[in-house]
Every structure is written in C-alpha cells, then in structure tokens.
C-alpha cells in the first residue's frame, strides 16, 4: 500500500494520553502550539493509555474514539481534559454531556459506552504502548524517540520541535517544499 500524499509522508507524533490525567491537560498547550506550528506537516495521533488509578479513563478513551468517528476528536479531547476533576467525580454522564455540548450525537456516545464498540481500539493502543515501554502519560513518540511528559514537561515541546524539524529537513532533501 503506497500513498504518497503529503499527510502520509508527514512525521508522526504519537501522543500517549489519558483523559483523566492532569499532566495530559497541562500538555494541551504544547499540543496546540505544535498543531499551529506544523499544521498538516505533522501527523498528531492520539494514542490511548488509560491508567488503572483513574477509574473513568477507559470509558473516556472509548468516548474519544466515538468523537473521532463523529469527526471531532481533538475538540472532544480538549473539552474532557479541561474538566479532569469533574470527570473524576461524575464519570460517564460527563462524557455524554461534553458530547452534547459540542453538538455531537450524545445518544450515540451513550450507546457506544454501553455496547463497547471501541474497546478493542483502546485495548490495542494500550497493549502497543506497554510493548514499546510507555509507563505513564503523556508520553510522546516521534522519530523513534520516546519523550516522557509525565515526570516533567519542561523543554518537551522544544525537544519535539527539534526532532520534527530534523525529520522535515531530511524529507526536504532533493527539493525544498516551503509553503
């Protein structure tokens, strides 16, 4: 399978995240800055890594997958992360409420959480994360490098930018692509 569209050749930043994690909420500013700086020159992928210590994290990951199905992944992720403490108190009803507030099909969210249609995707992400050594969130993987944001996010965005800039420069050899 060979797709040579710009998106397929863009460097990939996997963001191993958990929607009940205060550190992931803090990381949102860096993710927004990276999206603003690179646009479609960087593929930003949300990867689920729900932690056992957060009892609503697995349901939140499933809800994020439903938001992706409905075309609003990042707005949903940002809205849920903005209400981490409330998610801890209220659980799944908050996940459905956030969907409704964003104009998504809240009944479909409720059904998805009941029927478990996204469980395999969340399980697969979590298993892959464990296999590559993810132990906490947020963890970034870009250009084969793991950057752990769960212990400290100091300088993390700058490090991601260095790696992405290097990868983009390597791709640019043989023809500059400056828009």
PDB file of C-alpha atoms in Angstrom:
ATOM      1  CA  UNK A   1       0.000   0.000   0.000  1.00  0.00           C
ATOM      2  CA  UNK A   2       1.743   3.150  -1.185  1.00  0.00           C
ATOM      3  CA  UNK A   3       0.182   6.520  -0.507  1.00  0.00           C
ATOM      4  CA  UNK A   4       2.376   9.475  -1.406  1.00  0.00           C
ATOM      5  CA  UNK A   5       0.048  12.246  -0.278  1.00  0.00           C
ATOM      6  CA  UNK A   6       1.680  14.879   1.965  1.00  0.00           C
ATOM      7  CA  UNK A   7      -0.115  13.535   5.043  1.00  0.00           C
ATOM      8  CA  UNK A   8       1.344  10.070   4.512  1.00  0.00           C
ATOM      9  CA  UNK A   9       4.899  11.429   4.432  1.00  0.00           C
ATOM     10  CA  UNK A  10       4.448  13.787   7.369  1.00  0.00           C
ATOM     11  CA  UNK A  11       6.334  12.849  10.511  1.00  0.00           C
ATOM     12  CA  UNK A  12       4.073  11.199  13.081  1.00  0.00           C
ATOM     13  CA  UNK A  13       3.843  12.311  16.687  1.00  0.00           C
ATOM     14  CA  UNK A  14       2.092   9.662  18.757  1.00  0.00           C
ATOM     15  CA  UNK A  15       0.706  11.186  21.932  1.00  0.00           C
ATOM     16  CA  UNK A  16       0.063   8.504  24.548  1.00  0.00           C
ATOM     17  CA  UNK A  17      -2.624  10.151  26.598  1.00  0.00           C
ATOM     18  CA  UNK A  18      -5.204   9.516  29.263  1.00  0.00           C
ATOM     19  CA  UNK A  19      -8.237  11.778  29.508  1.00  0.00           C
ATOM     20  CA  UNK A  20      -8.382  11.741  33.295  1.00  0.00           C
ATOM     21  CA  UNK A  21      -4.710  12.736  33.635  1.00  0.00           C
ATOM     22  CA  UNK A  22      -3.913  16.251  34.923  1.00  0.00           C
ATOM     23  CA  UNK A  23      -0.484  16.125  33.211  1.00  0.00           C
ATOM     24  CA  UNK A  24      -2.198  15.469  29.869  1.00  0.00           C
ATOM     25  CA  UNK A  25      -4.392  18.524  30.479  1.00  0.00           C
ATOM     26  CA  UNK A  26      -1.230  20.573  31.051  1.00  0.00           C
ATOM     27  CA  UNK A  27       0.248  19.193  27.819  1.00  0.00           C
ATOM     28  CA  UNK A  28      -2.629  20.612  25.749  1.00  0.00           C
ATOM     29  CA  UNK A  29      -0.889  23.976  25.345  1.00  0.00           C
ATOM     30  CA  UNK A  30       2.128  22.234  23.819  1.00  0.00           C
ATOM     31  CA  UNK A  31      -0.081  20.164  21.508  1.00  0.00           C
ATOM     32  CA  UNK A  32      -1.951  23.285  20.356  1.00  0.00           C
ATOM     33  CA  UNK A  33       1.365  25.036  19.688  1.00  0.00           C
ATOM     34  CA  UNK A  34       2.661  22.065  17.705  1.00  0.00           C
ATOM     35  CA  UNK A  35      -0.534  21.918  15.612  1.00  0.00           C
ATOM     36  CA  UNK A  36      -0.319  25.665  14.976  1.00  0.00           C
ATOM     37  CA  UNK A  37       3.358  25.497  14.003  1.00  0.00           C
ATOM     38  CA  UNK A  38       3.246  22.450  11.729  1.00  0.00           C
ATOM     39  CA  UNK A  39      -0.345  22.117  10.508  1.00  0.00           C
ATOM     40  CA  UNK A  40      -0.586  19.146   8.149  1.00  0.00           C
ATOM     41  CA  UNK A  41       3.219  18.784   8.013  1.00  0.00           C
ATOM     42  CA  UNK A  42       2.965  16.820  11.293  1.00  0.00           C
ATOM     43  CA  UNK A  43       0.529  13.986  11.880  1.00  0.00           C
ATOM     44  CA  UNK A  44      -0.575  14.188  15.501  1.00  0.00           C
ATOM     45  CA  UNK A  45      -2.081  10.892  16.644  1.00  0.00           C
ATOM     46  CA  UNK A  46      -3.880  10.374  19.923  1.00  0.00           C
ATOM     47  CA  UNK A  47      -2.991   7.013  21.427  1.00  0.00           C
ATOM     48  CA  UNK A  48      -4.885   5.723  24.425  1.00  0.00           C
ATOM     49  CA  UNK A  49      -3.125   4.683  27.599  1.00  0.00           C
ATOM     50  CA  UNK A  50      -5.745   4.609  30.366  1.00  0.00           C
ATOM     51  CA  UNK A  51      -4.161   4.170  33.769  1.00  0.00           C
ATOM     52  CA  UNK A  52      -5.649   1.863  36.390  1.00  0.00           C
ATOM     53  CA  UNK A  53      -5.538   4.608  39.020  1.00  0.00           C
ATOM     54  CA  UNK A  54      -8.181   6.622  37.118  1.00  0.00           C
ATOM     55  CA  UNK A  55     -11.456   4.732  37.130  1.00  0.00           C
ATOM     56  CA  UNK A  56     -13.095   6.658  34.264  1.00  0.00           C
ATOM     57  CA  UNK A  57     -10.068   6.737  31.954  1.00  0.00           C
ATOM     58  CA  UNK A  58     -11.025   3.632  29.975  1.00  0.00           C
ATOM     59  CA  UNK A  59     -14.550   4.949  29.324  1.00  0.00           C
ATOM     60  CA  UNK A  60     -13.099   8.340  28.378  1.00  0.00           C
ATOM     61  CA  UNK A  61     -10.802   6.670  25.843  1.00  0.00           C
ATOM     62  CA  UNK A  62     -13.797   4.895  24.307  1.00  0.00           C
ATOM     63  CA  UNK A  63     -15.712   8.184  24.207  1.00  0.00           C
ATOM     64  CA  UNK A  64     -12.762   9.845  22.441  1.00  0.00           C
ATOM     65  CA  UNK A  65     -12.927   7.132  19.787  1.00  0.00           C
ATOM     66  CA  UNK A  66     -16.627   7.863  19.322  1.00  0.00           C
ATOM     67  CA  UNK A  67     -15.763  11.561  18.970  1.00  0.00           C
ATOM     68  CA  UNK A  68     -13.242  10.591  16.277  1.00  0.00           C
ATOM     69  CA  UNK A  69     -15.975   8.617  14.483  1.00  0.00           C
ATOM     70  CA  UNK A  70     -18.123  11.745  14.576  1.00  0.00           C
ATOM     71  CA  UNK A  71     -15.263  13.897  13.254  1.00  0.00           C
ATOM     72  CA  UNK A  72     -14.483  15.913  16.400  1.00  0.00           C
ATOM     73  CA  UNK A  73     -11.670  14.080  18.180  1.00  0.00           C
ATOM     74  CA  UNK A  74      -9.442  16.965  19.296  1.00  0.00           C
ATOM     75  CA  UNK A  75     -12.246  19.349  20.350  1.00  0.00           C
ATOM     76  CA  UNK A  76     -13.684  16.500  22.432  1.00  0.00           C
ATOM     77  CA  UNK A  77     -10.316  15.561  23.956  1.00  0.00           C
ATOM     78  CA  UNK A  78      -9.642  19.172  24.882  1.00  0.00           C
ATOM     79  CA  UNK A  79     -13.110  19.622  26.403  1.00  0.00           C
ATOM     80  CA  UNK A  80     -12.807  16.473  28.537  1.00  0.00           C
ATOM     81  CA  UNK A  81      -9.269  17.275  29.668  1.00  0.00           C
ATOM     82  CA  UNK A  82     -10.435  20.749  30.696  1.00  0.00           C
ATOM     83  CA  UNK A  83     -12.785  19.027  33.159  1.00  0.00           C
ATOM     84  CA  UNK A  84     -10.499  16.338  34.631  1.00  0.00           C
ATOM     85  CA  UNK A  85     -11.615  16.911  38.237  1.00  0.00           C
ATOM     86  CA  UNK A  86     -15.271  16.848  37.225  1.00  0.00           C
ATOM     87  CA  UNK A  87     -14.730  13.614  35.267  1.00  0.00           C
ATOM     88  CA  UNK A  88     -13.291  12.065  38.413  1.00  0.00           C
ATOM     89  CA  UNK A  89     -16.480  12.957  40.313  1.00  0.00           C
ATOM     90  CA  UNK A  90     -19.143  12.371  37.655  1.00  0.00           C
ATOM     91  CA  UNK A  91     -17.773   9.695  35.343  1.00  0.00           C
ATOM     92  CA  UNK A  92     -19.588   8.589  32.197  1.00  0.00           C
ATOM     93  CA  UNK A  93     -22.501  11.074  32.437  1.00  0.00           C
ATOM     94  CA  UNK A  94     -19.949  13.871  31.976  1.00  0.00           C
ATOM     95  CA  UNK A  95     -18.558  12.185  28.841  1.00  0.00           C
ATOM     96  CA  UNK A  96     -22.021  12.174  27.277  1.00  0.00           C
ATOM     97  CA  UNK A  97     -22.704  15.746  28.450  1.00  0.00           C
ATOM     98  CA  UNK A  98     -19.493  17.020  26.800  1.00  0.00           C
ATOM     99  CA  UNK A  99     -20.533  15.336  23.552  1.00  0.00           C
ATOM    100  CA  UNK A 100     -23.919  17.079  23.713  1.00  0.00           C
ATOM    101  CA  UNK A 101     -22.255  20.455  24.442  1.00  0.00           C
ATOM    102  CA  UNK A 102     -20.083  20.033  21.335  1.00  0.00           C
ATOM    103  CA  UNK A 103     -23.118  19.282  19.158  1.00  0.00           C
ATOM    104  CA  UNK A 104     -22.244  15.612  18.764  1.00  0.00           C
ATOM    105  CA  UNK A 105     -24.761  12.772  18.831  1.00  0.00           C
ATOM    106  CA  UNK A 106     -24.836  12.246  22.608  1.00  0.00           C
ATOM    107  CA  UNK A 107     -27.191   9.269  22.370  1.00  0.00           C
ATOM    108  CA  UNK A 108     -24.645   7.545  20.132  1.00  0.00           C
ATOM    109  CA  UNK A 109     -21.962   8.229  22.741  1.00  0.00           C
ATOM    110  CA  UNK A 110     -24.135   6.669  25.414  1.00  0.00           C
ATOM    111  CA  UNK A 111     -24.771   3.634  23.193  1.00  0.00           C
ATOM    112  CA  UNK A 112     -21.063   3.306  22.343  1.00  0.00           C
ATOM    113  CA  UNK A 113     -20.157   3.278  26.023  1.00  0.00           C
ATOM    114  CA  UNK A 114     -22.771   0.599  26.689  1.00  0.00           C
ATOM    115  CA  UNK A 115     -22.058  -1.660  23.691  1.00  0.00           C
ATOM    116  CA  UNK A 116     -18.266  -1.313  23.944  1.00  0.00           C
ATOM    117  CA  UNK A 117     -17.717  -0.876  20.201  1.00  0.00           C
ATOM    118  CA  UNK A 118     -14.410   0.957  20.778  1.00  0.00           C
ATOM    119  CA  UNK A 119     -12.940  -1.338  23.451  1.00  0.00           C
ATOM    120  CA  UNK A 120     -10.701  -3.221  21.006  1.00  0.00           C
ATOM    121  CA  UNK A 121      -9.148   0.023  19.731  1.00  0.00           C
ATOM    122  CA  UNK A 122      -8.404   1.218  23.257  1.00  0.00           C
ATOM    123  CA  UNK A 123      -7.050  -2.207  24.250  1.00  0.00           C
ATOM    124  CA  UNK A 124      -4.824  -2.297  21.159  1.00  0.00           C
ATOM    125  CA  UNK A 125      -3.378   1.149  21.883  1.00  0.00           C
ATOM    126  CA  UNK A 126      -2.739   0.247  25.497  1.00  0.00           C
ATOM    127  CA  UNK A 127      -1.052  -3.041  24.549  1.00  0.00           C
ATOM    128  CA  UNK A 128       1.148  -1.315  21.965  1.00  0.00           C
ATOM    129  CA  UNK A 129       2.073   1.352  24.487  1.00  0.00           C
ATOM    130  CA  UNK A 130       3.124  -1.263  27.034  1.00  0.00           C
ATOM    131  CA  UNK A 131       5.076  -3.123  24.345  1.00  0.00           C
ATOM    132  CA  UNK A 132       7.137  -0.042  23.461  1.00  0.00           C
ATOM    133  CA  UNK A 133       7.744   0.956  27.077  1.00  0.00           C
ATOM    134  CA  UNK A 134       5.097   3.575  27.801  1.00  0.00           C
ATOM    135  CA  UNK A 135       4.571   3.649  31.562  1.00  0.00           C
ATOM    136  CA  UNK A 136       2.709   6.930  32.094  1.00  0.00           C
ATOM    137  CA  UNK A 137       1.042   9.841  30.384  1.00  0.00           C
ATOM    138  CA  UNK A 138       1.658  11.944  28.499  1.00  0.00           C
ATOM    139  CA  UNK A 139       4.356  10.131  26.555  1.00  0.00           C
ATOM    140  CA  UNK A 140       5.363  11.308  23.100  1.00  0.00           C
ATOM    141  CA  UNK A 141       6.918   9.120  20.437  1.00  0.00           C
ATOM    142  CA  UNK A 142       8.328  10.874  17.382  1.00  0.00           C
ATOM    143  CA  UNK A 143      11.108   9.826  15.049  1.00  0.00           C
ATOM    144  CA  UNK A 144      11.680   6.711  17.140  1.00  0.00           C
ATOM    145  CA  UNK A 145      12.346   8.745  20.294  1.00  0.00           C
ATOM    146  CA  UNK A 146      10.297   8.427  23.490  1.00  0.00           C
ATOM    147  CA  UNK A 147       9.738  11.586  25.499  1.00  0.00           C
ATOM    148  CA  UNK A 148       8.098  11.183  28.908  1.00  0.00           C
ATOM    149  CA  UNK A 149       5.935  14.157  29.849  1.00  0.00           C
ATOM    150  CA  UNK A 150       4.573  12.529  32.973  1.00  0.00           C
ATOM    151  CA  UNK A 151       7.622  13.353  35.069  1.00  0.00           C
ATOM    152  CA  UNK A 152       8.345  16.786  33.623  1.00  0.00           C
ATOM    153  CA  UNK A 153       7.139  18.725  30.613  1.00  0.00           C
ATOM    154  CA  UNK A 154       9.922  21.280  30.891  1.00  0.00           C
ATOM    155  CA  UNK A 155      11.550  21.670  27.468  1.00  0.00           C
ATOM    156  CA  UNK A 156       9.465  18.873  25.989  1.00  0.00           C
ATOM    157  CA  UNK A 157       7.827  20.879  23.199  1.00  0.00           C
ATOM    158  CA  UNK A 158      11.210  22.261  22.167  1.00  0.00           C
ATOM    159  CA  UNK A 159      12.604  18.705  22.015  1.00  0.00           C
ATOM    160  CA  UNK A 160       9.637  17.548  19.886  1.00  0.00           C
ATOM    161  CA  UNK A 161      10.183  20.544  17.582  1.00  0.00           C
ATOM    162  CA  UNK A 162      13.892  19.695  17.197  1.00  0.00           C
ATOM    163  CA  UNK A 163      13.040  16.137  16.171  1.00  0.00           C
ATOM    164  CA  UNK A 164      10.211  17.155  13.809  1.00  0.00           C
ATOM    165  CA  UNK A 165      12.345  19.887  12.217  1.00  0.00           C
ATOM    166  CA  UNK A 166      15.123  17.344  11.648  1.00  0.00           C
ATOM    167  CA  UNK A 167      12.690  14.847  10.100  1.00  0.00           C
ATOM    168  CA  UNK A 168      11.167  17.518   7.860  1.00  0.00           C
ATOM    169  CA  UNK A 169      14.625  18.654   6.760  1.00  0.00           C
ATOM    170  CA  UNK A 170      15.556  15.061   5.888  1.00  0.00           C
ATOM    171  CA  UNK A 171      12.389  14.759   3.807  1.00  0.00           C
ATOM    172  CA  UNK A 172      13.155  18.071   2.102  1.00  0.00           C
ATOM    173  CA  UNK A 173      16.455  16.853   0.665  1.00  0.00           C
ATOM    174  CA  UNK A 174      16.255  16.699  -3.075  1.00  0.00           C
ATOM    175  CA  UNK A 175      13.711  19.515  -3.260  1.00  0.00           C
ATOM    176  CA  UNK A 176      12.639  22.227  -0.904  1.00  0.00           C
ATOM    177  CA  UNK A 177       8.961  22.278  -0.020  1.00  0.00           C
ATOM    178  CA  UNK A 178       8.376  25.609   1.654  1.00  0.00           C
ATOM    179  CA  UNK A 179       4.867  26.915   1.569  1.00  0.00           C
TER     180      UNK A 179
END
